[in-house]
Backbone as JSON, one array per atom type, in Angstrom:
{
  "sequence": "MNLQDGDWSARWEAARVRAVLGLTGLGRSLADLVLPPMAHDRLEATQAAGLTAGAWSRVVFLEDPVCDGCGAAFEYDGGEFASDRCAACLASPYRFSRCRAACVYDAASRGLILQFKHGDQQQFAGLFARWLGRAAAPLIDQADAVVPVPLHPTRLLARRFNQAAEIARPLARSAQRDYLPDALLRTTRTQSQGGRSARGRRLNVRSAFTLTAAGARRVRGRRILLIDDVLTTGATAEACAKALLDGGARAVDLAVIARVRTAREVPK",
  "N": [[53.1, -25.72, -23.25], [52.01, -25.68, -20.69], [50.16, -23.66, -21.13], [48.44, -24.89, -22.94], [47.51, -26.95, -21.35], [46.15, -25.46, -19.43], [44.13, -24.32, -20.99], [42.71, -26.58, -21.81], [41.81, -27.44, -19.33], [40.1, -25.35, -18.61], [38.14, -25.57, -20.6], [37.14, -28.08, -20.03], [36.03, -27.62, -17.48], [34.03, -25.76, -18.13], [32.4, -27.37, -19.74], [31.6, -29.22, -17.84], [30.11, -27.62, -16.06], [28.01, -26.85, -17.75], [26.81, -29.34, -18.14], [25.97, -29.98, -15.54], [24.13, -27.9, -15.08], [22.29, -28.51, -17.06], [21.33, -31.01, -16.19], [20.23, -30.21, -13.78], [18.16, -28.52, -14.67], [16.65, -30.41, -16.06], [15.9, -32.09, -13.97], [14.32, -30.32, -12.48], [12.26, -29.87, -14.29], [11.13, -32.44, -14.47], [10.28, -32.74, -11.84], [8.36, -30.68, -11.72], [6.56, -31.76, -13.47], [5.6, -33.98, -12.13], [4.84, -32.92, -9.64], [3.27, -30.23, -10.0], [3.9, -26.64, -9.86], [2.22, -24.63, -7.41], [-0.33, -22.14, -7.48], [-0.06, -18.88, -5.99], [-2.29, -17.56, -5.04], [-4.42, -19.32, -4.8], [-5.36, -22.81, -4.32], [-4.27, -24.17, -6.83], [-2.82, -25.7, -9.62], [-0.14, -24.34, -11.55], [1.64, -23.21, -14.5], [4.03, -21.98, -13.86], [5.31, -20.85, -10.7], [3.22, -18.49, -9.24], [0.53, -16.28, -9.89], [-2.89, -17.31, -10.44], [-4.45, -17.4, -13.69], [-6.81, -15.9, -13.74], [-6.61, -14.2, -11.47], [-4.31, -12.79, -12.13], [-5.12, -11.39, -14.43], [-6.84, -9.51, -13.38], [-5.39, -7.7, -11.91], [-4.31, -4.36, -11.94], [-1.74, -3.23, -13.5], [0.81, -0.72, -13.33], [1.97, 1.19, -15.89], [4.43, 2.97, -17.83], [3.42, 6.11, -19.3], [4.21, 7.46, -16.07], [3.82, 9.52, -13.13], [6.8, 10.95, -11.99], [7.19, 11.66, -9.41], [5.22, 10.56, -7.65], [4.34, 8.2, -8.73], [1.86, 7.9, -9.94], [-0.38, 7.05, -12.58], [-0.26, 8.64, -15.72], [-2.82, 9.91, -17.83], [-2.33, 10.09, -20.51], [0.47, 10.19, -22.79], [2.34, 13.01, -22.62], [4.28, 13.87, -24.32], [7.53, 15.06, -25.47], [8.04, 17.53, -24.22], [6.46, 17.68, -22.01], [5.74, 17.86, -18.47], [7.36, 15.74, -16.08], [6.1, 15.29, -13.76], [3.12, 15.14, -11.79], [0.4, 17.5, -11.23], [-0.05, 17.79, -8.47], [2.36, 16.92, -7.32], [4.1, 18.8, -8.34], [3.15, 21.07, -7.09], [3.36, 20.46, -4.36], [5.88, 18.79, -3.4], [6.81, 15.45, -2.39], [8.79, 14.33, 0.45], [10.48, 12.28, -0.23], [12.33, 11.61, -3.23], [11.54, 10.35, -5.69], [9.05, 8.04, -6.94], [7.8, 4.73, -7.47], [5.25, 2.43, -8.28], [4.06, -0.91, -8.43], [1.46, -1.68, -9.09], [-2.07, -0.75, -9.11], [-3.78, -0.09, -6.08], [-6.47, -1.82, -5.37], [-9.6, -3.64, -5.41], [-8.74, -6.04, -6.55], [-5.92, -6.26, -6.15], [-5.74, -5.78, -3.43], [-6.64, -7.99, -1.9], [-4.61, -9.87, -2.38], [-2.36, -8.59, -1.31], [-3.13, -8.32, 1.37], [-3.32, -11.0, 2.11], [-0.63, -11.63, 2.1], [0.38, -9.76, 3.95], [-1.11, -9.98, 6.37], [-1.96, -12.59, 6.46], [0.07, -14.38, 6.72], [1.22, -15.38, 4.4], [3.9, -15.9, 3.03], [4.92, -16.62, 0.61], [4.3, -14.81, -1.31], [6.25, -12.87, -1.32], [8.57, -13.11, -3.02], [7.32, -12.91, -5.51], [6.18, -10.32, -5.45], [8.53, -8.87, -5.2], [9.67, -9.31, -7.7], [7.81, -7.98, -9.27], [8.31, -5.35, -8.44], [10.94, -5.15, -9.23], [10.68, -4.8, -11.92], [8.88, -2.59, -12.21], [10.15, -0.54, -10.76], [12.61, -0.23, -11.94], [14.21, 2.0, -13.01], [14.74, 3.39, -10.63], [16.02, 1.5, -9.04], [18.36, 1.07, -10.5], [19.82, 3.37, -9.96], [20.12, 3.35, -7.26], [21.97, 3.08, -4.2], [21.63, 1.54, -1.97], [19.19, -0.56, -0.32], [16.37, -0.13, 1.7], [14.03, -1.33, 3.99], [10.75, -0.27, 5.13], [10.4, -0.16, 8.58], [8.81, -2.28, 11.09], [7.2, -1.76, 14.27], [8.72, -3.24, 17.14], [6.91, -4.79, 18.79], [4.76, -5.19, 17.08], [6.03, -6.56, 15.06], [6.65, -8.88, 16.42], [4.11, -9.93, 16.78], [3.22, -10.35, 14.13], [5.28, -11.86, 13.09], [6.92, -11.49, 10.9], [8.32, -8.9, 8.83], [6.66, -7.4, 6.29], [7.6, -5.56, 4.39], [10.35, -5.9, 4.56], [10.6, -8.53, 3.68], [10.09, -8.25, 0.99], [12.04, -6.41, 0.22], [14.49, -7.72, 0.66], [14.93, -9.96, -1.28], [14.77, -8.35, -3.55], [16.94, -6.54, -3.31], [19.01, -8.41, -3.34], [18.79, -9.58, -5.93], [19.28, -7.35, -7.49], [21.79, -6.75, -6.74], [22.41, -4.87, -4.71], [23.23, -3.08, -1.7], [21.72, -4.29, 1.23], [19.9, -2.99, 3.82], [18.53, -3.76, 6.5], [18.35, -2.89, 9.13], [18.6, -0.18, 9.24], [16.69, 1.76, 9.82], [14.63, 2.46, 12.66], [11.58, 1.78, 14.23], [10.28, 3.61, 16.59], [7.96, 4.22, 17.91], [4.9, 2.73, 18.66], [2.58, 3.13, 16.56], [-0.9, 4.07, 16.09], [-3.33, 2.42, 13.97], [-3.3, 3.45, 10.55], [-5.53, 3.43, 9.04], [-8.56, 4.9, 7.98], [-7.89, 7.47, 8.73], [-7.4, 10.99, 8.09], [-5.34, 12.72, 5.63], [-3.76, 14.6, 6.99], [-4.06, 13.62, 9.59], [-2.78, 11.15, 9.34], [-0.14, 11.97, 8.87], [0.46, 13.24, 11.31], [0.25, 11.05, 12.99], [2.49, 9.47, 12.46], [4.6, 11.14, 12.75], [6.9, 11.36, 14.45], [7.79, 8.78, 14.52], [9.88, 7.26, 13.52], [13.38, 6.55, 13.57], [16.87, 6.93, 12.84], [19.2, 4.33, 13.1], [22.36, 3.79, 14.82], [24.07, 2.18, 13.31], [22.78, 2.43, 10.87], [23.14, 5.16, 10.34], [25.84, 5.25, 9.73], [25.89, 3.84, 7.35], [24.18, 4.97, 5.46], [24.93, 7.52, 4.87], [25.58, 9.99, 2.49], [24.6, 8.46, 0.41], [22.35, 7.16, -2.11], [19.18, 6.11, -1.35], [16.91, 3.42, -1.64], [13.75, 3.12, -0.61], [11.5, 0.71, 0.66], [8.12, -0.26, 0.71], [4.77, -1.57, 1.35], [2.21, -0.47, 0.51], [1.2, 2.64, -0.92], [-0.54, 5.27, 0.33], [-1.42, 8.07, 1.49], [1.21, 8.75, 1.68], [2.38, 9.41, 4.07], [3.78, 7.71, 5.93], [6.03, 6.9, 4.41], [7.17, 9.41, 3.95], [7.9, 10.16, 6.56], [9.85, 8.24, 7.1], [11.68, 8.87, 5.05], [12.45, 11.43, 5.85], [13.86, 10.85, 8.23], [16.01, 9.4, 7.15], [17.16, 11.29, 5.4], [17.79, 13.35, 7.2], [19.76, 12.02, 8.5], [21.82, 12.06, 6.73], [21.6, 10.86, 4.22], [21.93, 10.99, 0.68], [19.81, 11.1, -1.13], [16.41, 9.94, -1.27], [14.41, 7.43, -2.61], [11.26, 5.86, -3.41], [9.68, 2.68, -3.49], [6.82, 0.75, -4.01], [4.46, -1.95, -3.61], [1.82, -1.4, -4.37], [-0.32, 1.41, -5.11], [-2.83, 3.68, -4.03], [-5.42, 5.0, -6.12], [-6.07, 7.67, -5.69], [-4.01, 8.92, -4.24], [-2.82, 11.4, -4.1], [-3.73, 14.83, -4.05], [-4.22, 18.04, -5.53], [-3.03, 20.65, -3.57], [-5.23, 22.87, -1.81]],
  "CA": [[52.44, -26.94, -22.73], [51.18, -25.26, -19.58], [49.04, -22.91, -21.67], [47.49, -25.85, -23.5], [46.88, -27.65, -20.23], [45.19, -24.56, -18.82], [43.01, -24.18, -21.91], [41.94, -27.82, -21.73], [41.15, -27.46, -18.02], [38.99, -24.39, -18.66], [37.09, -26.13, -21.45], [36.54, -29.2, -19.29], [35.21, -27.05, -16.42], [32.85, -25.18, -18.76], [31.53, -28.47, -20.15], [31.05, -29.82, -16.62], [29.08, -26.71, -15.56], [26.85, -26.96, -18.63], [26.16, -30.62, -17.89], [25.29, -29.89, -14.25], [22.96, -27.04, -15.25], [21.33, -29.25, -17.86], [20.71, -32.02, -15.34], [19.39, -29.5, -12.82], [16.96, -28.1, -15.37], [15.86, -31.61, -16.34], [15.31, -32.53, -12.71], [13.25, -29.4, -12.13], [11.15, -30.12, -15.21], [10.49, -33.68, -14.07], [9.58, -32.48, -10.58], [7.17, -29.9, -12.03], [5.61, -32.64, -14.15], [4.99, -34.84, -11.12], [4.23, -32.03, -8.64], [3.25, -28.9, -10.61], [3.88, -25.53, -8.92], [0.89, -24.16, -7.04], [-0.53, -20.69, -7.52], [0.01, -18.25, -4.68], [-3.57, -17.02, -4.59], [-5.38, -20.38, -4.51], [-4.81, -24.14, -4.5], [-4.43, -24.53, -8.23], [-1.53, -25.88, -10.28], [0.16, -23.38, -12.6], [2.84, -23.54, -15.27], [5.14, -21.48, -13.04], [4.81, -20.31, -9.44], [2.74, -17.12, -9.4], [-0.91, -16.15, -9.73], [-3.74, -17.93, -11.45], [-4.7, -16.5, -14.82], [-7.89, -14.99, -13.38], [-6.1, -13.18, -10.56], [-3.34, -11.98, -12.89], [-5.82, -10.51, -15.37], [-7.58, -8.46, -12.67], [-4.46, -6.72, -11.34], [-4.07, -3.22, -12.83], [-0.33, -2.86, -13.41], [1.1, 0.64, -13.73], [2.95, 1.26, -16.96], [4.77, 4.33, -18.27], [4.02, 7.16, -18.47], [3.73, 7.7, -14.71], [4.44, 10.66, -12.47], [8.08, 10.58, -11.4], [7.2, 11.96, -7.99], [4.33, 9.75, -6.82], [4.06, 6.94, -9.4], [0.52, 7.85, -10.49], [-0.42, 6.92, -14.03], [-0.78, 9.74, -16.54], [-3.84, 9.42, -18.75], [-1.74, 9.99, -21.85], [1.85, 10.65, -22.89], [2.32, 14.41, -23.02], [5.31, 14.18, -25.28], [8.88, 15.37, -25.04], [8.12, 18.76, -23.43], [5.53, 17.61, -20.88], [6.37, 17.66, -17.17], [7.38, 14.36, -15.62], [5.44, 15.29, -12.46], [1.72, 15.54, -11.8], [0.18, 18.83, -10.67], [0.09, 17.73, -7.01], [3.79, 16.8, -6.99], [4.72, 20.08, -8.65], [2.71, 22.04, -6.09], [3.8, 20.06, -3.02], [6.66, 17.55, -3.56], [7.08, 14.59, -1.24], [10.17, 14.37, 0.95], [11.26, 11.36, -1.08], [12.55, 12.24, -4.54], [10.78, 9.7, -6.76], [8.27, 6.88, -6.49], [7.22, 3.81, -8.43], [4.38, 1.39, -7.74], [3.86, -1.96, -9.42], [0.07, -1.78, -9.51], [-3.07, 0.04, -8.39], [-4.36, -0.75, -4.9], [-7.92, -1.91, -5.56], [-10.17, -4.9, -4.93], [-7.98, -7.18, -7.06], [-4.6, -6.36, -5.51], [-5.87, -5.69, -1.97], [-6.72, -9.33, -1.31], [-3.29, -10.5, -2.47], [-1.46, -7.93, -0.36], [-3.55, -8.64, 2.73], [-2.91, -12.38, 2.37], [0.8, -11.57, 2.38], [0.67, -8.91, 5.1], [-1.76, -10.43, 7.6], [-2.31, -14.0, 6.39], [1.28, -15.21, 6.83], [1.47, -16.02, 3.1], [5.18, -15.31, 2.66], [5.29, -16.97, -0.76], [4.09, -13.65, -2.17], [7.38, -11.93, -1.25], [9.37, -13.18, -4.24], [6.5, -12.43, -6.62], [6.09, -8.86, -5.36], [9.87, -8.34, -5.47], [9.85, -9.3, -9.16], [6.99, -6.88, -9.79], [9.01, -4.1, -8.19], [12.15, -5.14, -10.04], [10.3, -4.28, -13.23], [8.26, -1.26, -12.12], [11.06, 0.45, -10.18], [13.93, -0.44, -12.54], [15.03, 3.21, -13.05], [15.15, 3.75, -9.27], [16.97, 0.49, -8.59], [19.62, 1.28, -11.2], [20.56, 4.49, -9.37], [20.18, 3.2, -5.8], [23.17, 2.51, -3.58], [21.22, 0.59, -0.94], [17.75, -0.79, -0.19], [15.95, -0.09, 3.11], [12.58, -1.56, 4.18], [10.07, 0.45, 6.21], [10.38, -1.1, 9.7], [7.67, -2.43, 11.99], [7.5, -1.66, 15.69], [9.07, -4.59, 17.63], [5.77, -5.57, 19.28], [3.97, -5.59, 15.92], [6.83, -7.58, 14.39], [6.48, -10.12, 17.19], [2.76, -10.45, 16.53], [3.1, -10.8, 12.73], [6.38, -12.81, 12.88], [7.81, -11.02, 9.84], [8.05, -7.57, 8.29], [6.36, -7.62, 4.89], [8.46, -4.72, 3.56], [11.67, -6.52, 4.55], [10.54, -9.75, 2.88], [10.18, -7.83, -0.42], [13.3, -5.69, 0.0], [15.65, -8.62, 0.68], [15.2, -10.56, -2.6], [14.97, -7.28, -4.54], [18.32, -6.09, -3.17], [19.9, -9.49, -3.76], [18.77, -9.75, -7.39], [19.85, -6.14, -8.09], [23.14, -6.61, -6.21], [22.5, -3.63, -3.95], [23.33, -3.29, -0.26], [20.45, -4.44, 1.93], [20.08, -2.42, 5.15], [17.27, -3.98, 7.22], [18.37, -2.28, 10.46], [18.96, 1.24, 9.15], [15.65, 2.53, 10.49], [13.96, 1.86, 13.81], [10.27, 2.36, 14.53], [10.35, 3.77, 18.04], [6.61, 4.42, 18.45], [3.85, 1.84, 18.14], [1.51, 4.04, 16.14], [-2.21, 3.51, 15.83], [-3.57, 2.12, 12.57], [-3.51, 4.6, 9.69], [-6.82, 3.27, 8.39], [-9.62, 5.82, 8.34], [-7.39, 8.79, 9.09], [-7.18, 11.96, 7.03], [-3.93, 12.87, 5.27], [-3.11, 15.29, 8.1], [-4.04, 12.69, 10.71], [-1.74, 10.14, 9.09], [1.17, 12.6, 9.07], [0.65, 13.44, 12.75], [0.35, 9.74, 13.63], [3.82, 8.88, 12.27], [5.54, 12.26, 12.64], [8.16, 11.08, 15.16], [7.76, 7.33, 14.77], [11.06, 6.58, 12.98], [14.69, 7.13, 13.82], [17.98, 6.23, 12.19], [20.06, 3.65, 14.05], [23.78, 4.15, 14.71], [24.61, 1.46, 12.15], [22.17, 3.04, 9.7], [23.78, 6.46, 10.1], [27.14, 5.02, 9.07], [25.77, 3.19, 6.04], [23.35, 5.72, 4.51], [25.49, 8.85, 4.62], [26.07, 10.26, 1.15], [24.15, 7.44, -0.54], [20.96, 7.21, -2.58], [18.49, 5.0, -0.7], [15.6, 3.0, -2.15], [12.88, 2.72, 0.5], [10.5, -0.26, 0.22], [6.93, -0.46, 1.54], [3.78, -2.36, 0.63], [1.17, 0.33, -0.13], [1.25, 4.09, -0.79], [-1.85, 5.92, 0.41], [-1.11, 9.49, 1.47], [2.66, 8.93, 1.68], [2.84, 9.9, 5.37], [4.8, 6.82, 6.49], [7.24, 6.99, 3.59], [7.78, 10.72, 4.18], [8.54, 10.14, 7.88], [11.09, 7.46, 6.93], [12.59, 9.64, 4.21], [12.99, 12.52, 6.68], [14.88, 10.28, 9.12], [17.17, 9.05, 6.34], [17.79, 12.51, 4.91], [18.4, 14.02, 8.36], [20.95, 11.25, 8.85], [22.89, 12.25, 5.76], [21.39, 10.23, 2.92], [21.97, 11.96, -0.43], [18.45, 11.17, -1.66], [15.58, 8.77, -0.95], [13.34, 7.09, -3.54], [10.29, 4.93, -2.81], [9.04, 1.67, -4.34], [5.76, 0.05, -3.29], [3.71, -2.92, -4.42], [0.61, -0.79, -4.94], [-0.7, 2.75, -4.65], [-4.24, 4.0, -4.27], [-5.55, 5.9, -7.28], [-6.21, 9.06, -5.27], [-3.04, 9.16, -3.17], [-2.47, 12.81, -4.06], [-4.62, 15.86, -4.59], [-3.59, 19.36, -5.58], [-3.37, 21.4, -2.36], [-6.13, 24.0, -2.01]],
  "C": [[51.49, -26.58, -21.59], [49.96, -24.5, -20.07], [47.99, -23.84, -22.22], [46.77, -26.59, -22.39], [45.82, -26.77, -19.58], [43.96, -24.4, -19.69], [42.11, -25.39, -21.85], [41.16, -27.88, -20.42], [39.93, -26.53, -18.02], [37.83, -24.94, -19.47], [36.37, -27.26, -20.73], [35.6, -28.67, -18.2], [33.93, -26.45, -16.99], [31.86, -26.26, -19.18], [30.86, -29.11, -18.94], [29.91, -28.96, -16.07], [27.82, -26.79, -16.41], [26.08, -28.25, -18.38], [25.37, -30.59, -16.58], [24.02, -29.05, -14.37], [21.87, -27.74, -16.05], [20.6, -30.29, -17.04], [19.79, -31.38, -14.3], [18.08, -29.08, -13.45], [16.05, -29.27, -15.68], [15.16, -32.1, -15.09], [14.16, -31.65, -12.29], [12.03, -29.64, -13.01], [10.4, -31.38, -14.84], [9.69, -33.49, -12.77], [8.3, -31.71, -10.82], [6.1, -30.74, -12.72], [4.86, -33.5, -13.14], [4.22, -34.0, -10.09], [4.25, -30.61, -9.19], [3.25, -27.8, -9.56], [2.45, -25.08, -8.64], [0.83, -22.65, -7.13], [-0.48, -20.12, -6.1], [-1.37, -17.88, -4.14], [-4.63, -18.08, -4.32], [-4.73, -21.73, -4.8], [-5.1, -24.62, -5.92], [-3.06, -24.62, -8.88], [-1.37, -24.85, -11.4], [1.41, -23.82, -13.34], [4.1, -23.11, -14.54], [4.55, -20.83, -11.8], [4.43, -18.85, -9.62], [1.25, -17.08, -9.13], [-1.65, -16.99, -10.76], [-4.04, -16.91, -12.54], [-5.78, -15.47, -14.48], [-7.41, -13.87, -12.49], [-5.15, -12.23, -11.28], [-4.06, -10.97, -13.78], [-6.54, -9.37, -14.68], [-6.66, -7.39, -12.08], [-4.18, -5.62, -12.36], [-2.62, -2.77, -12.64], [-0.13, -1.45, -13.95], [2.25, 0.66, -14.73], [3.26, 2.72, -17.27], [3.76, 4.81, -19.3], [3.37, 7.27, -17.09], [4.43, 8.92, -14.15], [5.71, 10.21, -11.77], [8.09, 10.78, -9.89], [6.36, 11.07, -7.12], [3.93, 8.43, -7.49], [2.68, 6.82, -9.99], [0.56, 7.79, -12.01], [-0.94, 8.21, -14.67], [-1.79, 9.15, -17.52], [-3.3, 9.27, -20.16], [-0.32, 10.53, -21.79], [1.84, 12.07, -23.43], [3.39, 14.8, -23.99], [6.6, 14.67, -24.64], [8.94, 16.55, -24.07], [7.15, 18.77, -22.24], [6.31, 17.41, -19.58], [6.34, 16.19, -16.8], [6.73, 14.22, -14.25], [3.98, 15.72, -12.61], [1.58, 16.89, -11.12], [0.39, 18.85, -9.16], [1.56, 17.68, -6.6], [4.54, 18.09, -7.31], [4.38, 21.11, -7.58], [3.26, 21.73, -4.7], [4.57, 18.74, -3.09], [6.74, 16.77, -2.25], [8.51, 14.8, -0.76], [11.06, 13.38, 0.19], [11.28, 11.92, -2.5], [11.64, 11.68, -5.62], [10.05, 8.5, -6.2], [7.84, 6.04, -7.68], [6.39, 2.78, -7.69], [4.14, 0.35, -8.82], [2.44, -1.98, -9.95], [-0.81, -0.84, -8.7], [-3.6, -0.76, -7.21], [-5.87, -0.7, -5.02], [-8.39, -3.28, -5.07], [-9.34, -6.09, -5.36], [-6.65, -7.34, -6.33], [-4.69, -6.39, -3.99], [-5.88, -7.07, -1.32], [-5.38, -10.03, -1.31], [-2.34, -9.92, -1.43], [-1.83, -8.26, 1.07], [-3.25, -10.09, 3.09], [-1.44, -12.42, 2.78], [1.05, -10.88, 3.72], [0.11, -9.47, 6.4], [-2.07, -11.92, 7.62], [-1.13, -14.94, 6.43], [1.58, -15.97, 5.55], [2.76, -15.46, 2.5], [5.63, -15.69, 1.25], [5.09, -15.82, -1.73], [5.32, -12.75, -2.26], [8.2, -11.93, -2.54], [8.63, -12.63, -5.45], [6.45, -10.91, -6.62], [7.46, -8.22, -5.62], [10.14, -8.3, -6.97], [9.02, -8.19, -9.8], [7.71, -5.55, -9.62], [10.29, -4.0, -9.0], [11.88, -4.58, -11.42], [9.8, -2.84, -13.13], [9.24, -0.19, -11.67], [12.47, 0.34, -10.76], [14.77, 0.84, -12.59], [15.55, 3.63, -11.67], [16.2, 2.78, -8.74], [18.34, 0.72, -9.21], [20.47, 2.36, -10.53], [20.7, 4.38, -7.85], [21.51, 2.63, -5.36], [22.81, 1.43, -2.57], [19.7, 0.55, -0.86], [17.39, -0.89, 1.29], [14.45, -0.35, 3.21], [12.02, -0.65, 5.27], [9.93, -0.52, 7.39], [9.02, -1.18, 10.4], [8.12, -2.17, 13.42], [7.77, -3.08, 16.22], [7.88, -5.42, 18.12], [4.89, -6.03, 18.12], [4.71, -6.67, 15.12], [6.69, -8.92, 15.11], [5.13, -10.75, 16.91], [2.64, -11.02, 15.13], [4.14, -11.87, 12.37], [7.29, -12.43, 11.72], [7.38, -9.64, 9.38], [7.86, -7.7, 6.78], [7.25, -6.78, 3.97], [9.86, -5.33, 3.45], [11.69, -7.77, 3.67], [10.56, -9.44, 1.38], [11.55, -7.25, -0.71], [14.49, -6.63, -0.12], [15.91, -9.26, -0.68], [15.41, -9.51, -3.69], [16.41, -6.8, -4.51], [19.3, -7.15, -3.66], [19.95, -9.61, -5.28], [19.39, -8.55, -8.1], [21.29, -5.9, -7.65], [23.35, -5.24, -5.56], [22.61, -3.97, -2.46], [21.93, -3.34, 0.35], [20.65, -4.01, 3.37], [18.8, -2.56, 5.97], [17.19, -3.28, 8.56], [18.74, -0.8, 10.41], [17.97, 2.11, 9.9], [15.05, 1.74, 11.65], [12.63, 2.57, 14.03], [10.16, 2.42, 16.05], [8.99, 3.91, 18.7], [5.65, 3.42, 17.83], [2.64, 2.7, 17.8], [0.19, 3.3, 16.01], [-2.36, 3.24, 14.34], [-3.82, 3.4, 11.78], [-4.88, 4.57, 9.02], [-7.86, 4.25, 8.9], [-9.18, 7.21, 8.71], [-7.27, 9.69, 7.86], [-5.69, 12.03, 6.71], [-3.16, 13.55, 6.41], [-3.0, 14.37, 9.31], [-2.97, 11.62, 10.55], [-0.35, 10.73, 9.32], [1.46, 12.78, 10.55], [0.9, 12.1, 13.45], [1.77, 9.16, 13.55], [4.93, 9.92, 12.3], [6.9, 11.97, 13.28], [8.34, 9.59, 15.41], [9.06, 6.63, 14.37], [12.35, 7.33, 13.33], [15.76, 6.29, 13.13], [18.85, 5.59, 13.27], [21.51, 4.11, 13.86], [24.42, 3.47, 13.5], [24.06, 2.05, 10.86], [22.84, 4.35, 9.34], [25.11, 6.29, 9.38], [26.96, 4.57, 7.63], [24.91, 3.95, 5.03], [23.97, 7.05, 4.12], [26.05, 8.97, 3.21], [25.57, 9.31, 0.08], [22.69, 7.67, -0.93], [20.26, 5.94, -2.11], [17.18, 4.71, -1.42], [14.81, 2.43, -0.98], [11.78, 1.81, -0.03], [9.36, -0.34, 1.22], [5.89, -1.22, 0.72], [2.79, -1.49, -0.14], [1.43, 1.82, 0.1], [-0.18, 4.61, -0.77], [-1.63, 7.42, 0.35], [0.38, 9.77, 1.39], [3.22, 9.35, 3.02], [3.94, 9.04, 5.97], [6.1, 6.93, 5.73], [7.94, 8.33, 3.8], [8.5, 10.75, 5.53], [9.85, 9.36, 7.83], [12.12, 8.23, 6.13], [13.23, 10.77, 5.01], [14.09, 12.0, 7.59], [16.16, 9.95, 8.35], [17.91, 10.29, 5.85], [18.46, 13.29, 6.04], [19.68, 13.31, 8.79], [22.05, 11.3, 7.8], [22.73, 11.55, 4.44], [21.35, 11.3, 1.83], [20.59, 12.17, -1.02], [17.74, 9.89, -1.27], [14.51, 8.62, -2.02], [12.45, 6.04, -2.87], [9.77, 3.96, -3.86], [8.05, 0.89, -3.5], [5.09, -0.96, -4.21], [2.56, -2.22, -5.13], [0.41, 0.6, -4.37], [-2.18, 2.96, -4.92], [-4.31, 5.01, -5.4], [-5.52, 7.36, -6.88], [-5.25, 9.38, -4.12], [-2.73, 10.64, -3.01], [-3.58, 13.66, -4.64], [-3.89, 17.18, -4.59], [-4.0, 20.13, -4.33], [-4.25, 22.6, -2.67], [-5.69, 25.21, -1.21]]
}
């Protein structure tokens, strides 16, 4: 009798949940009909929150095959026996183990990223997190925790939010990975990296990051997925990776929204 009662209760609860979800979906559909979602990139109604069709079509998304070390697109699939690394990564590997980027950093993606980064357009965070969820899926699957590249406290105060953290948080939540926003600390307010050579960028951030006491406890022996917005020369990501590895992390991978086409060159 008790077993039958329990079975009936479970069935009733399942039916109730389905009804609630159905009503929720209906309510959302009605709301979208009255107040359609707006595109992130301009004041235009869309079928679902995201980019307008024009903006979407201009973004150059990076698809396999890509270099496992820096995320650069290979011109063609070399087949089963081809290296999974580009010539530059074979000659001079980054401190981080692997990298994936959702798209190419060019005129189309730059405006979207700058709106998010400097224009206080935080609605882009969820969209970019979904892009990374797809592009960096192999890295996310093997990650133990997600760490955003930190901002210096004074820069964080000026911007009001850390763009890397705003991407990392929903990404970690959807992937059910530990989110460690305070693992790294940016101790030096570095000058802008813009216009600097690769060597200049490395020198600019060489000692800018340190592992916090809480971070040291939570990264030791774990594979960390580092999140940033753009990969140019990799100097910032390498400085962060060094701090994490020196603190005992087993390995560090990198995921970014976009990478410049010429982020790496074969050393001469």
